[in-house]
Amino acid sequence: MLKYAQTTTLILLWCFVLSLVWSAALYARLAWRKPAPARSDVAGAAILPALVVGPLLLVLGFRVIHVNLLFPVHFFADFETLAVAALVPALVLVLASGLAGTLRRGIATEYAHWAGKPFATVALAIGRSPHSALRRLVLAKALAGGWSQCLPWLFGELVIVETVFNAPGLGLDAWHLAKQRDLSGLATTVGWLAAMYIVCVAMTAALNAWLGKRLESYA
């Protein structure tokens, strides 16, 4: 069971890293745009189904760059190999869950909202870049909101992503146990998935609560 939890944890950690990199890139693009954006009504991107994106990446990886993106056999692979192999499934999960599009909209909305607050105006008045003053706040708010909104989709698509890439995680294990009608084993696996989901929900809720307290005076 631990190896299944390890694979799922690696995929979710990569999802967080990818969401952080994507958010930073979006903010950099937003900050360098001239003139500074004032609108928040950015059109949302369509969600790409994991059953479409996953097989497409597998075929392109094998046919175009001659790389097998299927997960390696867990028993024969070291931790570094497993960590690298979890990157592509995590990328598909970020796209299929709608997290990428949600972060795009969230970054634009939060930037438009906080750019008009007094502290951003003061930063501009004393010669500081308002983009630097807003960076941590906008990224934290967008990431917390995006993950809170997309967590159900992330865990829902997890089974499909792990199955497509043959990643020995909790989602794939639950799929095999359901086919075998092993209700006892399925209950254990689902319990692990539920525990991981609760931890993720608690972390995002704690971050949202902390941000809310810090920003009470700006509400």
Short mmCIF file of C-alpha atoms in Angstrom, two decimals:
data_model
loop_
_atom_site.label_atom_id
_atom_site.label_comp_id
_atom_site.label_asym_id
_atom_site.label_seq_id
_atom_site.Cartn_x
_atom_site.Cartn_y
_atom_site.Cartn_z
CA MET A 1 0.00 0.00 0.00
CA LEU A 2 2.87 2.38 0.72
CA LYS A 3 4.18 2.17 -2.84
CA TYR A 4 0.73 3.12 -4.17
CA ALA A 5 0.56 6.06 -1.77
CA GLN A 6 4.09 7.10 -2.80
CA THR A 7 3.18 7.21 -6.51
CA THR A 8 0.01 9.20 -5.92
CA THR A 9 1.86 11.59 -3.61
CA LEU A 10 4.57 12.15 -6.24
CA ILE A 11 1.96 12.98 -8.87
CA LEU A 12 0.16 15.42 -6.56
CA LEU A 13 3.45 17.07 -5.55
CA TRP A 14 4.32 17.56 -9.21
CA CYS A 15 0.85 19.06 -9.71
CA PHE A 16 1.65 21.63 -7.02
CA VAL A 17 5.06 22.41 -8.52
CA LEU A 18 3.57 22.77 -12.01
CA SER A 19 0.78 25.00 -10.70
CA LEU A 20 3.35 27.19 -8.93
CA VAL A 21 5.52 27.50 -12.07
CA TRP A 22 2.47 28.16 -14.24
CA SER A 23 1.19 30.84 -11.84
CA ALA A 24 4.57 32.56 -11.71
CA ALA A 25 4.77 32.56 -15.52
CA LEU A 26 1.25 33.97 -15.81
CA TYR A 27 2.03 36.71 -13.29
CA ALA A 28 5.27 37.62 -15.06
CA ARG A 29 3.39 37.91 -18.36
CA LEU A 30 0.68 39.97 -16.69
CA ALA A 31 3.16 42.28 -14.95
CA TRP A 32 5.19 43.00 -18.10
CA ARG A 33 2.16 43.76 -20.22
CA LYS A 34 1.84 47.44 -21.19
CA PRO A 35 -0.32 49.10 -20.07
CA ALA A 36 -0.94 47.29 -16.79
CA PRO A 37 -4.12 45.21 -17.05
CA ALA A 38 -7.21 46.52 -15.31
CA ARG A 39 -9.76 43.90 -16.43
CA SER A 40 -10.45 40.65 -14.64
CA ASP A 41 -12.96 39.03 -17.01
CA VAL A 42 -10.50 36.68 -18.70
CA ALA A 43 -12.14 33.95 -20.74
CA GLY A 44 -11.71 30.50 -19.29
CA ALA A 45 -9.87 27.80 -21.15
CA ALA A 46 -11.64 24.56 -22.00
CA ILE A 47 -10.91 21.56 -19.82
CA LEU A 48 -9.00 18.87 -21.72
CA PRO A 49 -10.18 15.33 -20.82
CA ALA A 50 -7.49 13.03 -19.42
CA LEU A 51 -8.73 10.22 -21.70
CA VAL A 52 -7.79 12.42 -24.68
CA VAL A 53 -4.63 14.18 -23.47
CA GLY A 54 -3.03 11.15 -21.80
CA PRO A 55 -3.06 8.73 -24.76
CA LEU A 56 -2.13 11.58 -27.12
CA LEU A 57 1.00 12.36 -25.10
CA LEU A 58 1.88 8.65 -24.91
CA VAL A 59 1.68 8.29 -28.69
CA LEU A 60 3.54 11.55 -29.39
CA GLY A 61 6.24 10.71 -26.87
CA PHE A 62 6.83 7.27 -28.38
CA ARG A 63 6.47 8.18 -32.06
CA VAL A 64 8.05 11.65 -32.13
CA ILE A 65 10.73 11.80 -29.44
CA HIS A 66 11.04 8.02 -28.93
CA VAL A 67 10.43 8.19 -25.18
CA ASN A 68 8.23 5.68 -23.35
CA LEU A 69 6.09 7.75 -20.97
CA LEU A 70 4.53 4.74 -19.28
CA PHE A 71 5.46 4.38 -15.62
CA PRO A 72 8.47 2.10 -15.00
CA VAL A 73 8.13 -1.10 -12.99
CA HIS A 74 8.15 0.08 -9.39
CA PHE A 75 10.25 -2.80 -8.06
CA PHE A 76 13.18 -2.17 -10.44
CA ALA A 77 13.14 1.65 -10.46
CA ASP A 78 14.90 3.97 -8.03
CA PHE A 79 13.20 6.96 -6.43
CA GLU A 80 14.64 9.50 -8.91
CA THR A 81 13.28 7.53 -11.87
CA LEU A 82 9.85 7.30 -10.27
CA ALA A 83 9.86 11.02 -9.47
CA VAL A 84 10.69 11.94 -13.08
CA ALA A 85 8.09 9.49 -14.41
CA ALA A 86 5.38 11.19 -12.33
CA LEU A 87 5.90 14.53 -14.11
CA VAL A 88 3.91 13.82 -17.30
CA PRO A 89 0.89 12.27 -15.48
CA ALA A 90 0.89 15.34 -13.24
CA LEU A 91 0.89 17.62 -16.29
CA VAL A 92 -2.12 15.78 -17.72
CA LEU A 93 -3.85 15.99 -14.34
CA VAL A 94 -3.31 19.77 -14.14
CA LEU A 95 -4.86 20.17 -17.60
CA ALA A 96 -7.70 17.66 -17.13
CA SER A 97 -8.77 19.01 -13.74
CA GLY A 98 -9.12 22.56 -15.05
CA LEU A 99 -6.47 23.81 -12.61
CA ALA A 100 -4.44 25.52 -15.35
CA GLY A 101 -7.41 27.52 -16.61
CA THR A 102 -8.62 28.29 -13.09
CA LEU A 103 -5.22 29.70 -12.15
CA ARG A 104 -5.17 31.80 -15.32
CA ARG A 105 -8.49 33.39 -14.44
CA GLY A 106 -7.58 33.68 -10.77
CA ILE A 107 -4.29 35.48 -11.40
CA ALA A 108 -6.00 38.06 -13.63
CA THR A 109 -8.89 38.56 -11.20
CA GLU A 110 -6.73 38.92 -8.10
CA TYR A 111 -4.33 41.27 -9.87
CA ALA A 112 -7.15 43.50 -11.07
CA HIS A 113 -8.64 43.56 -7.56
CA TRP A 114 -5.53 44.27 -5.52
CA ALA A 115 -3.85 46.65 -7.97
CA GLY A 116 -6.34 49.33 -6.93
CA LYS A 117 -5.73 49.01 -3.20
CA PRO A 118 -3.89 51.74 -1.24
CA PHE A 119 -0.72 49.74 -0.56
CA ALA A 120 -0.16 49.25 -4.31
CA THR A 121 -0.66 52.98 -4.89
CA VAL A 122 1.77 53.82 -2.06
CA ALA A 123 4.36 51.43 -3.52
CA LEU A 124 4.10 53.25 -6.85
CA ALA A 125 4.28 56.65 -5.14
CA ILE A 126 7.56 55.88 -3.35
CA GLY A 127 9.17 54.52 -6.50
CA ARG A 128 8.66 50.79 -5.92
CA SER A 129 7.24 48.52 -8.56
CA PRO A 130 3.58 47.71 -7.77
CA HIS A 131 4.13 44.36 -9.49
CA SER A 132 6.67 43.37 -6.82
CA ALA A 133 4.34 44.53 -4.05
CA LEU A 134 1.49 42.43 -5.42
CA ARG A 135 3.38 39.28 -6.46
CA ARG A 136 3.22 37.19 -3.28
CA LEU A 137 -0.34 38.22 -2.48
CA VAL A 138 -1.74 37.54 -5.94
CA LEU A 139 0.07 34.20 -6.28
CA ALA A 140 -0.99 33.02 -2.80
CA LYS A 141 -4.62 34.00 -3.32
CA ALA A 142 -4.82 32.50 -6.81
CA LEU A 143 -3.13 29.24 -5.81
CA ALA A 144 -5.26 28.80 -2.68
CA GLY A 145 -8.46 29.54 -4.58
CA GLY A 146 -7.51 27.42 -7.58
CA TRP A 147 -6.61 24.36 -5.55
CA SER A 148 -9.73 24.70 -3.38
CA GLN A 149 -11.92 24.82 -6.48
CA CYS A 150 -10.20 22.04 -8.45
CA LEU A 151 -9.41 19.47 -5.74
CA PRO A 152 -12.53 17.35 -6.47
CA TRP A 153 -11.60 17.28 -10.17
CA LEU A 154 -7.96 16.49 -9.38
CA PHE A 155 -8.87 13.43 -7.35
CA GLY A 156 -11.64 12.46 -9.78
CA GLU A 157 -9.28 12.46 -12.78
CA LEU A 158 -6.53 10.76 -10.77
CA VAL A 159 -7.90 7.27 -11.45
CA ILE A 160 -7.97 7.89 -15.22
CA VAL A 161 -4.50 9.44 -15.32
CA GLU A 162 -2.89 6.63 -13.31
CA THR A 163 -4.65 4.03 -15.46
CA VAL A 164 -3.56 5.61 -18.76
CA PHE A 165 0.08 5.89 -17.68
CA ASN A 166 0.06 2.58 -15.78
CA ALA A 167 1.20 4.46 -12.68
CA PRO A 168 0.95 2.17 -9.61
CA GLY A 169 -0.91 4.66 -7.44
CA LEU A 170 -3.98 4.52 -5.26
CA GLY A 171 -6.27 5.36 -8.17
CA LEU A 172 -5.00 2.48 -10.33
CA ASP A 173 -5.08 0.12 -7.35
CA ALA A 174 -8.72 1.09 -6.66
CA TRP A 175 -9.55 0.39 -10.32
CA HIS A 176 -7.99 -3.08 -10.23
CA LEU A 177 -9.63 -3.95 -6.90
CA ALA A 178 -13.03 -2.84 -8.20
CA LYS A 179 -12.66 -5.10 -11.27
CA GLN A 180 -11.72 -8.00 -8.99
CA ARG A 181 -14.65 -7.21 -6.66
CA ASP A 182 -12.27 -7.10 -3.71
CA LEU A 183 -14.44 -4.92 -1.51
CA SER A 184 -12.18 -5.14 1.53
CA GLY A 185 -9.09 -4.04 -0.38
CA LEU A 186 -11.10 -1.39 -2.23
CA ALA A 187 -12.33 0.07 1.05
CA THR A 188 -8.74 0.32 2.31
CA THR A 189 -7.52 2.03 -0.86
CA VAL A 190 -10.46 4.44 -0.92
CA GLY A 191 -9.75 5.18 2.74
CA TRP A 192 -6.19 6.19 1.84
CA LEU A 193 -7.46 8.36 -1.01
CA ALA A 194 -10.02 9.97 1.28
CA ALA A 195 -7.33 10.68 3.87
CA MET A 196 -5.12 12.33 1.25
CA TYR A 197 -8.07 14.37 0.00
CA ILE A 198 -8.88 15.52 3.54
CA VAL A 199 -5.26 16.56 4.10
CA CYS A 200 -5.28 18.60 0.87
CA VAL A 201 -8.61 20.22 1.77
CA ALA A 202 -7.33 21.05 5.27
CA MET A 203 -4.16 22.61 3.87
CA THR A 204 -6.02 24.80 1.36
CA ALA A 205 -8.59 25.77 4.01
CA ALA A 206 -5.83 26.72 6.45
CA LEU A 207 -4.10 28.85 3.80
CA ASN A 208 -7.36 30.57 2.89
CA ALA A 209 -8.12 31.25 6.56
CA TRP A 210 -4.61 32.63 7.15
CA LEU A 211 -4.87 34.90 4.12
CA GLY A 212 -8.31 36.03 5.23
CA LYS A 213 -7.02 37.12 8.64
CA ARG A 214 -4.05 38.92 7.13
CA LEU A 215 -6.29 40.79 4.68
CA GLU A 216 -9.21 41.68 6.96
CA SER A 217 -8.41 45.41 6.79
CA TYR A 218 -8.58 45.34 2.99
CA ALA A 219 -11.93 43.58 2.71
#
